[in-house]
Amino acid sequence: MPAGSLKDKNSLQLKIINDSIVVDLLKLDVEGVEFEILGGDGFANVADKIDLIVGERHGFSQRPESQLKDSLAANGFDYLTVENDAALFIAKKKNG
């Protein structure tokens, strides 16, 4: 399973503990630092081990939604939004 540790307020390190593990579902609710996690090298290094991400995007982070969407697409995910008051998103690994 992914494990994270904050090195400082602007970076997060993600790593897969066991290379044979595949994460079926990653639930992400990180209060405005979605892009800092999903836009970094740590995520890029483990993205191929993750099948589905469900998260809440917080507008108060002052980042455009397109940054999150583009980062997920660059790492092989389709980005979908869920219409509700919480700004939920789903990122599903692209087929093929």
GROMACS .gro file of N, CA, C and O in nm:
model
  384
    1MET      N    1   0.084  -0.118   0.000
    1MET     CA    2   0.000   0.000   0.000
    1MET      C    3   0.089   0.124   0.000
    1MET      O    4   0.198   0.122   0.053
    2PRO      N    5   0.041   0.234  -0.056
    2PRO     CA    6   0.121   0.355  -0.055
    2PRO      C    7   0.138   0.407   0.088
    2PRO      O    8   0.049   0.399   0.169
    3ALA      N    9   0.254   0.457   0.113
    3ALA     CA   10   0.281   0.521   0.242
    3ALA      C   11   0.340   0.657   0.212
    3ALA      O   12   0.416   0.673   0.119
    4GLY      N   13   0.305   0.756   0.289
    4GLY     CA   14   0.357   0.889   0.265
    4GLY      C   15   0.417   0.948   0.389
    4GLY      O   16   0.380   0.916   0.500
    5SER      N   17   0.515   1.034   0.370
    5SER     CA   18   0.571   1.105   0.483
    5SER      C   19   0.602   1.246   0.437
    5SER      O   20   0.661   1.266   0.331
    6LEU      N   21   0.562   1.345   0.512
    6LEU     CA   22   0.587   1.484   0.476
    6LEU      C   23   0.732   1.518   0.504
    6LEU      O   24   0.778   1.507   0.616
    7LYS      N   25   0.806   1.557   0.401
    7LYS     CA   26   0.944   1.602   0.420
    7LYS      C   27   0.944   1.750   0.457
    7LYS      O   28   1.025   1.794   0.535
    8ASP      N   29   0.858   1.827   0.398
    8ASP     CA   30   0.835   1.967   0.434
    8ASP      C   31   0.696   2.002   0.386
    8ASP      O   32   0.628   1.919   0.328
    9LYS      N   33   0.653   2.124   0.407
    9LYS     CA   34   0.515   2.157   0.375
    9LYS      C   35   0.483   2.153   0.226
    9LYS      O   36   0.368   2.150   0.189
   10ASN      N   37   0.584   2.151   0.140
   10ASN     CA   38   0.558   2.152  -0.004
   10ASN      C   39   0.590   2.022  -0.075
   10ASN      O   40   0.588   2.017  -0.196
   11SER      N   41   0.625   1.917  -0.002
   11SER     CA   42   0.655   1.793  -0.073
   11SER      C   43   0.604   1.673   0.004
   11SER      O   44   0.596   1.674   0.126
   12LEU      N   45   0.571   1.572  -0.070
   12LEU     CA   46   0.525   1.448  -0.011
   12LEU      C   47   0.592   1.335  -0.086
   12LEU      O   48   0.602   1.338  -0.208
   13GLN      N   49   0.641   1.239  -0.014
   13GLN     CA   50   0.705   1.124  -0.075
   13GLN      C   51   0.611   1.005  -0.067
   13GLN      O   52   0.562   0.973   0.040
   14LEU      N   53   0.582   0.944  -0.179
   14LEU     CA   54   0.501   0.824  -0.183
   14LEU      C   55   0.589   0.709  -0.227
   14LEU      O   56   0.675   0.724  -0.312
   15LYS      N   57   0.566   0.593  -0.167
   15LYS     CA   58   0.639   0.477  -0.215
   15LYS      C   59   0.556   0.352  -0.192
   15LYS      O   60   0.474   0.344  -0.101
   16ILE      N   61   0.577   0.256  -0.277
   16ILE     CA   62   0.514   0.127  -0.264
   16ILE      C   63   0.607   0.042  -0.178
   16ILE      O   64   0.725   0.029  -0.208
   17ILE      N   65   0.553  -0.015  -0.072
   17ILE     CA   66   0.635  -0.092   0.021
   17ILE      C   67   0.682  -0.222  -0.044
   17ILE      O   68   0.795  -0.265  -0.025
   18ASN      N   69   0.599  -0.284  -0.124
   18ASN     CA   70   0.632  -0.411  -0.189
   18ASN      C   71   0.601  -0.395  -0.337
   18ASN      O   72   0.488  -0.364  -0.374
   19ASP      N   73   0.699  -0.418  -0.423
   19ASP     CA   74   0.681  -0.397  -0.568
   19ASP      C   75   0.569  -0.481  -0.628
   19ASP      O   76   0.516  -0.448  -0.733
   20SER      N   77   0.531  -0.591  -0.565
   20SER     CA   78   0.427  -0.676  -0.622
   20SER      C   79   0.286  -0.630  -0.584
   20SER      O   80   0.189  -0.682  -0.636
   21ILE      N   81   0.275  -0.531  -0.497
   21ILE     CA   82   0.144  -0.483  -0.453
   21ILE      C   83   0.084  -0.389  -0.559
   21ILE      O   84   0.152  -0.302  -0.612
   22VAL      N   85  -0.043  -0.411  -0.588
   22VAL     CA   86  -0.120  -0.319  -0.673
   22VAL      C   87  -0.230  -0.262  -0.585
   22VAL      O   88  -0.299  -0.334  -0.514
   23VAL      N   89  -0.246  -0.131  -0.589
   23VAL     CA   90  -0.348  -0.064  -0.509
   23VAL      C   91  -0.475  -0.054  -0.593
   23VAL      O   92  -0.476   0.011  -0.697
   24ASP      N   93  -0.580  -0.123  -0.549
   24ASP     CA   94  -0.707  -0.121  -0.622
   24ASP      C   95  -0.776   0.014  -0.610
   24ASP      O   96  -0.831   0.065  -0.708
   25LEU      N   97  -0.775   0.073  -0.492
   25LEU     CA   98  -0.844   0.199  -0.467
   25LEU      C   99  -0.763   0.284  -0.371
   25LEU      O  100  -0.729   0.239  -0.261
   26LEU      N  101  -0.733   0.406  -0.412
   26LEU     CA  102  -0.667   0.504  -0.327
   26LEU      C  103  -0.768   0.614  -0.299
   26LEU      O  104  -0.817   0.679  -0.392
   27LYS      N  105  -0.805   0.633  -0.174
   27LYS     CA  106  -0.897   0.740  -0.132
   27LYS      C  107  -0.812   0.857  -0.087
   27LYS      O  108  -0.726   0.842   0.000
   28LEU      N  109  -0.833   0.973  -0.146
   28LEU     CA  110  -0.750   1.089  -0.119
   28LEU      C  111  -0.836   1.206  -0.073
   28LEU      O  112  -0.920   1.255  -0.148
   29ASP      N  113  -0.816   1.250   0.049
   29ASP     CA  114  -0.883   1.369   0.103
   29ASP      C  115  -0.777   1.443   0.183
   29ASP      O  116  -0.755   1.414   0.301
   30VAL      N  117  -0.707   1.534   0.118
   30VAL     CA  118  -0.587   1.595   0.176
   30VAL      C  119  -0.596   1.747   0.191
   30VAL      O  120  -0.494   1.815   0.197
   31GLU      N  121  -0.719   1.797   0.195
   31GLU     CA  122  -0.746   1.936   0.231
   31GLU      C  123  -0.663   2.040   0.155
   31GLU      O  124  -0.596   2.124   0.213
   32GLY      N  125  -0.667   2.032   0.023
   32GLY     CA  126  -0.609   2.138  -0.059
   32GLY      C  127  -0.470   2.112  -0.114
   32GLY      O  128  -0.417   2.196  -0.186
   33VAL      N  129  -0.408   2.001  -0.083
   33VAL     CA  130  -0.275   1.973  -0.137
   33VAL      C  131  -0.278   1.856  -0.237
   33VAL      O  132  -0.181   1.785  -0.253
   34GLU      N  133  -0.391   1.842  -0.306
   34GLU     CA  134  -0.407   1.735  -0.403
   34GLU      C  135  -0.298   1.739  -0.510
   34GLU      O  136  -0.237   1.637  -0.542
   35PHE      N  137  -0.274   1.859  -0.567
   35PHE     CA  138  -0.175   1.868  -0.674
   35PHE      C  139  -0.034   1.841  -0.622
   35PHE      O  140   0.047   1.781  -0.692
   36GLU      N  141  -0.005   1.884  -0.502
   36GLU     CA  142   0.127   1.860  -0.446
   36GLU      C  143   0.157   1.710  -0.436
   36GLU      O  144   0.271   1.667  -0.450
   37ILE      N  145   0.054   1.631  -0.415
   37ILE     CA  146   0.070   1.487  -0.408
   37ILE      C  147   0.066   1.424  -0.547
   37ILE      O  148   0.155   1.350  -0.586
   38LEU      N  149  -0.037   1.456  -0.624
   38LEU     CA  150  -0.058   1.390  -0.753
   38LEU      C  151   0.023   1.453  -0.866
   38LEU      O  152   0.028   1.397  -0.975
   39GLY      N  153   0.086   1.565  -0.841
   39GLY     CA  154   0.164   1.631  -0.945
   39GLY      C  155   0.313   1.612  -0.931
   39GLY      O  156   0.391   1.663  -1.011
   40GLY      N  157   0.355   1.538  -0.829
   40GLY     CA  158   0.498   1.525  -0.803
   40GLY      C  159   0.560   1.395  -0.853
   40GLY      O  160   0.492   1.303  -0.899
   41ASP      N  161   0.691   1.389  -0.841
   41ASP     CA  162   0.765   1.270  -0.883
   41ASP      C  163   0.729   1.148  -0.799
   41ASP      O  164   0.730   1.036  -0.849
   42GLY      N  165   0.699   1.168  -0.672
   42GLY     CA  166   0.662   1.057  -0.586
   42GLY      C  167   0.542   0.982  -0.642
   42GLY      O  168   0.540   0.859  -0.647
   43PHE      N  169   0.441   1.057  -0.687
   43PHE     CA  170   0.323   0.995  -0.746
   43PHE      C  171   0.357   0.930  -0.879
   43PHE      O  172   0.315   0.819  -0.908
   44ALA      N  173   0.433   0.998  -0.962
   44ALA     CA  174   0.470   0.943  -1.092
   44ALA      C  175   0.542   0.809  -1.076
   44ALA      O  176   0.526   0.720  -1.159
   45ASN      N  177   0.618   0.795  -0.969
   45ASN     CA  178   0.693   0.671  -0.945
   45ASN      C  179   0.604   0.554  -0.904
   45ASN      O  180   0.645   0.439  -0.916
   46VAL      N  181   0.484   0.582  -0.853
   46VAL     CA  182   0.396   0.473  -0.806
   46VAL      C  183   0.264   0.465  -0.883
   46VAL      O  184   0.186   0.374  -0.862
   47ALA      N  185   0.239   0.558  -0.973
   47ALA     CA  186   0.109   0.566  -1.042
   47ALA      C  187   0.074   0.438  -1.116
   47ALA      O  188  -0.043   0.399  -1.121
   48ASP      N  189   0.173   0.369  -1.169
   48ASP     CA  190   0.144   0.246  -1.244
   48ASP      C  191   0.095   0.133  -1.153
   48ASP      O  192   0.044   0.033  -1.201
   49LYS      N  193   0.106   0.150  -1.022
   49LYS     CA  194   0.062   0.049  -0.925
   49LYS      C  195  -0.079   0.078  -0.873
   49LYS      O  196  -0.131   0.005  -0.791
   50ILE      N  197  -0.140   0.188  -0.917
   50ILE     CA  198  -0.270   0.232  -0.865
   50ILE      C  199  -0.374   0.220  -0.976
   50ILE      O  200  -0.353   0.271  -1.087
   51ASP      N  201  -0.486   0.154  -0.946
   51ASP     CA  202  -0.592   0.137  -1.046
   51ASP      C  203  -0.696   0.247  -1.043
   51ASP      O  204  -0.745   0.289  -1.147
   52LEU      N  205  -0.736   0.293  -0.925
   52LEU     CA  206  -0.846   0.388  -0.913
   52LEU      C  207  -0.819   0.483  -0.798
   52LEU      O  208  -0.776   0.440  -0.690
   53ILE      N  209  -0.844   0.611  -0.820
   53ILE     CA  210  -0.830   0.713  -0.716
   53ILE      C  211  -0.964   0.783  -0.701
   53ILE      O  212  -1.024   0.825  -0.801
   54VAL      N  213  -1.010   0.796  -0.580
   54VAL     CA  214  -1.127   0.877  -0.550
   54VAL      C  215  -1.080   0.985  -0.454
   54VAL      O  216  -1.016   0.957  -0.353
   55GLY      N  217  -1.108   1.109  -0.488
   55GLY     CA  218  -1.059   1.218  -0.404
   55GLY      C  219  -1.154   1.336  -0.400
   55GLY      O  220  -1.248   1.344  -0.479
   56GLU      N  221  -1.124   1.425  -0.310
   56GLU     CA  222  -1.198   1.549  -0.298
   56GLU      C  223  -1.103   1.662  -0.331
   56GLU      O  224  -0.996   1.675  -0.271
   57ARG      N  225  -1.141   1.743  -0.431
   57ARG     CA  226  -1.058   1.857  -0.473
   57ARG      C  227  -1.108   1.981  -0.402
   57ARG      O  228  -1.226   2.012  -0.405
   58HIS      N  229  -1.017   2.052  -0.338
   58HIS     CA  230  -1.054   2.172  -0.263
   58HIS      C  231  -1.016   2.296  -0.342
   58HIS      O  232  -0.899   2.316  -0.376
   59GLY      N  233  -1.114   2.380  -0.370
   59GLY     CA  234  -1.092   2.502  -0.446
   59GLY      C  235  -1.008   2.605  -0.375
   59GLY      O  236  -0.947   2.690  -0.439
   60PHE      N  237  -1.001   2.599  -0.242
   60PHE     CA  238  -0.926   2.701  -0.169
   60PHE      C  239  -0.775   2.687  -0.190
   60PHE      O  240  -0.699   2.771  -0.146
   61SER      N  241  -0.731   2.582  -0.259
   61SER     CA  242  -0.588   2.565  -0.286
   61SER      C  243  -0.538   2.666  -0.389
   61SER      O  244  -0.419   2.681  -0.409
   62GLN      N  245  -0.629   2.737  -0.457
   62GLN     CA  246  -0.597   2.838  -0.558
   62GLN      C  247  -0.529   2.779  -0.682
   62GLN      O  248  -0.467   2.851  -0.757
   63ARG      N  249  -0.541   2.650  -0.704
   63ARG     CA  250  -0.486   2.587  -0.825
   63ARG      C  251  -0.602   2.554  -0.918
   63ARG      O  252  -0.706   2.507  -0.873
   64PRO      N  253  -0.583   2.575  -1.048
   64PRO     CA  254  -0.690   2.540  -1.141
   64PRO      C  255  -0.707   2.388  -1.148
   64PRO      O  256  -0.609   2.312  -1.137
   65GLU      N  257  -0.830   2.344  -1.166
   65GLU     CA  258  -0.859   2.201  -1.177
   65GLU      C  259  -0.778   2.136  -1.289
   65GLU      O  260  -0.741   2.019  -1.280
   66SER      N  261  -0.747   2.213  -1.393
   66SER     CA  262  -0.674   2.158  -1.508
   66SER      C  263  -0.536   2.105  -1.468
   66SER      O  264  -0.487   2.011  -1.530
   67GLN      N  265  -0.473   2.163  -1.367
   67GLN     CA  266  -0.341   2.112  -1.324
   67GLN      C  267  -0.353   1.969  -1.272
   67GLN      O  268  -0.271   1.884  -1.306
   68LEU      N  269  -0.454   1.945  -1.191
   68LEU     CA  270  -0.477   1.811  -1.137
   68LEU      C  271  -0.513   1.715  -1.250
   68LEU      O  272  -0.457   1.605  -1.260
   69LYS      N  273  -0.601   1.758  -1.335
   69LYS     CA  274  -0.647   1.677  -1.448
   69LYS      C  275  -0.530   1.641  -1.540
   69LYS      O  276  -0.514   1.526  -1.580
   70ASP      N  277  -0.446   1.738  -1.572
   70ASP     CA  278  -0.331   1.715  -1.661
   70ASP      C  279  -0.228   1.622  -1.598
   70ASP      O  280  -0.171   1.536  -1.666
   71SER      N  281  -0.204   1.638  -1.469
   71SER     CA  282  -0.109   1.551  -1.400
   71SER      C  283  -0.157   1.407  -1.399
   71SER      O  284  -0.079   1.314  -1.425
   72LEU      N  285  -0.284   1.388  -1.372
   72LEU     CA  286  -0.340   1.252  -1.373
   72LEU      C  287  -0.335   1.192  -1.513
   72LEU      O  288  -0.298   1.076  -1.529
   73ALA      N  289  -0.367   1.271  -1.614
   73ALA     CA  290  -0.362   1.222  -1.752
   73ALA      C  291  -0.219   1.183  -1.790
   73ALA      O  292  -0.197   1.080  -1.855
   74ALA      N  293  -0.122   1.262  -1.748
   74ALA     CA  294   0.018   1.233  -1.778
   74ALA      C  295   0.065   1.103  -1.713
   74ALA      O  296   0.160   1.041  -1.760
   75ASN      N  297  -0.005   1.062  -1.608
   75ASN     CA  298   0.030   0.939  -1.538
   75ASN      C  299  -0.064   0.824  -1.572
   75ASN      O  300  -0.069   0.723  -1.501
   76GLY      N  301  -0.142   0.840  -1.682
   76GLY     CA  302  -0.221   0.730  -1.734
   76GLY      C  303  -0.361   0.717  -1.678
   76GLY      O  304  -0.419   0.609  -1.682
   77PHE      N  305  -0.419   0.826  -1.627
   77PHE     CA  306  -0.553   0.820  -1.569
   77PHE      C  307  -0.651   0.904  -1.648
   77PHE      O  308  -0.616   1.011  -1.699
   78ASP      N  309  -0.775   0.857  -1.656
   78ASP     CA  310  -0.888   0.938  -1.701
   78ASP      C  311  -0.941   1.011  -1.579
   78ASP      O  312  -0.947   0.953  -1.470
   79TYR      N  313  -0.983   1.135  -1.595
   79TYR     CA  314  -1.030   1.218  -1.484
   79TYR      C  315  -1.179   1.243  -1.501
   79TYR      O  316  -1.223   1.290  -1.606
   80LEU      N  317  -1.256   1.210  -1.400
   80LEU     CA  318  -1.400   1.233  -1.400
   80LEU      C  319  -1.438   1.312  -1.278
   80LEU      O  320  -1.378   1.296  -1.171
   81THR      N  321  -1.539   1.396  -1.290
   81THR     CA  322  -1.589   1.467  -1.172
   81THR      C  323  -1.723   1.408  -1.132
   81THR      O  324  -1.797   1.356  -1.215
   82VAL      N  325  -1.752   1.418  -1.005
   82VAL     CA  326  -1.879   1.372  -0.949
   82VAL      C  327  -1.954   1.497  -0.906
   82VAL      O  328  -1.905   1.574  -0.824
   83GLU      N  329  -2.070   1.518  -0.966
   83GLU     CA  330  -2.148   1.638  -0.935
   83GLU      C  331  -2.209   1.629  -0.795
   83GLU      O  332  -2.293   1.544  -0.769
   84ASN      N  333  -2.158   1.711  -0.705
   84ASN     CA  334  -2.211   1.723  -0.569
   84ASN      C  335  -2.148   1.846  -0.504
   84ASN      O  336  -2.071   1.916  -0.566
   85ASP      N  337  -2.176   1.870  -0.379
   85ASP     CA  338  -2.123   1.987  -0.310
   85ASP      C  339  -1.978   1.972  -0.267
   85ASP      O  340  -1.915   2.068  -0.228
   86ALA      N  341  -1.924   1.852  -0.272
   86ALA     CA  342  -1.790   1.828  -0.219
   86ALA      C  343  -1.679   1.830  -0.324
   86ALA      O  344  -1.564   1.812  -0.289
   87ALA      N  345  -1.708   1.851  -0.451
   87ALA     CA  346  -1.608   1.854  -0.558
   87ALA      C  347  -1.526   1.725  -0.563
   87ALA      O  348  -1.404   1.726  -0.564
   88LEU      N  349  -1.595   1.612  -0.565
   88LEU     CA  350  -1.527   1.484  -0.572
   88LEU      C  351  -1.478   1.457  -0.713
   88LEU      O  352  -1.535   1.504  -0.810
   89PHE      N  353  -1.369   1.381  -0.722
   89PHE     CA  354  -1.321   1.338  -0.852
   89PHE      C  355  -1.287   1.190  -0.847
   89PHE      O  356  -1.262   1.134  -0.741
   90ILE      N  357  -1.287   1.128  -0.964
   90ILE     CA  358  -1.248   0.989  -0.979
   90ILE      C  359  -1.144   0.986  -1.090
   90ILE      O  360  -1.163   1.047  -1.195
   91ALA      N  361  -1.034   0.918  -1.067
   91ALA     CA  362  -0.931   0.901  -1.168
   91ALA      C  363  -0.913   0.752  -1.189
   91ALA      O  364  -0.873   0.680  -1.098
   92LYS      N  365  -0.947   0.704  -1.309
   92LYS     CA  366  -0.942   0.562  -1.340
   92LYS      C  367  -0.831   0.537  -1.440
   92LYS      O  368  -0.816   0.611  -1.537
   93LYS      N  369  -0.753   0.434  -1.414
   93LYS     CA  370  -0.643   0.399  -1.504
   93LYS      C  371  -0.698   0.376  -1.644
   93LYS      O  372  -0.798   0.306  -1.663
   94LYS      N  373  -0.634   0.437  -1.744
   94LYS     CA  374  -0.676   0.422  -1.882
   94LYS      C  375  -0.649   0.280  -1.928
   94LYS      O  376  -0.549   0.220  -1.890
   95ASN      N  377  -0.735   0.226  -2.011
   95ASN     CA  378  -0.715   0.094  -2.068
   95ASN      C  379  -0.620   0.103  -2.185
   95ASN      O  380  -0.631   0.191  -2.269
   96GLY      N  381  -0.529   0.007  -2.191
   96GLY     CA  382  -0.439  -0.004  -2.304
   96GLY      C  383  -0.338   0.099  -2.303
   96GLY      O  384  -0.256   0.138  -2.360
   0.00000   0.00000   0.00000
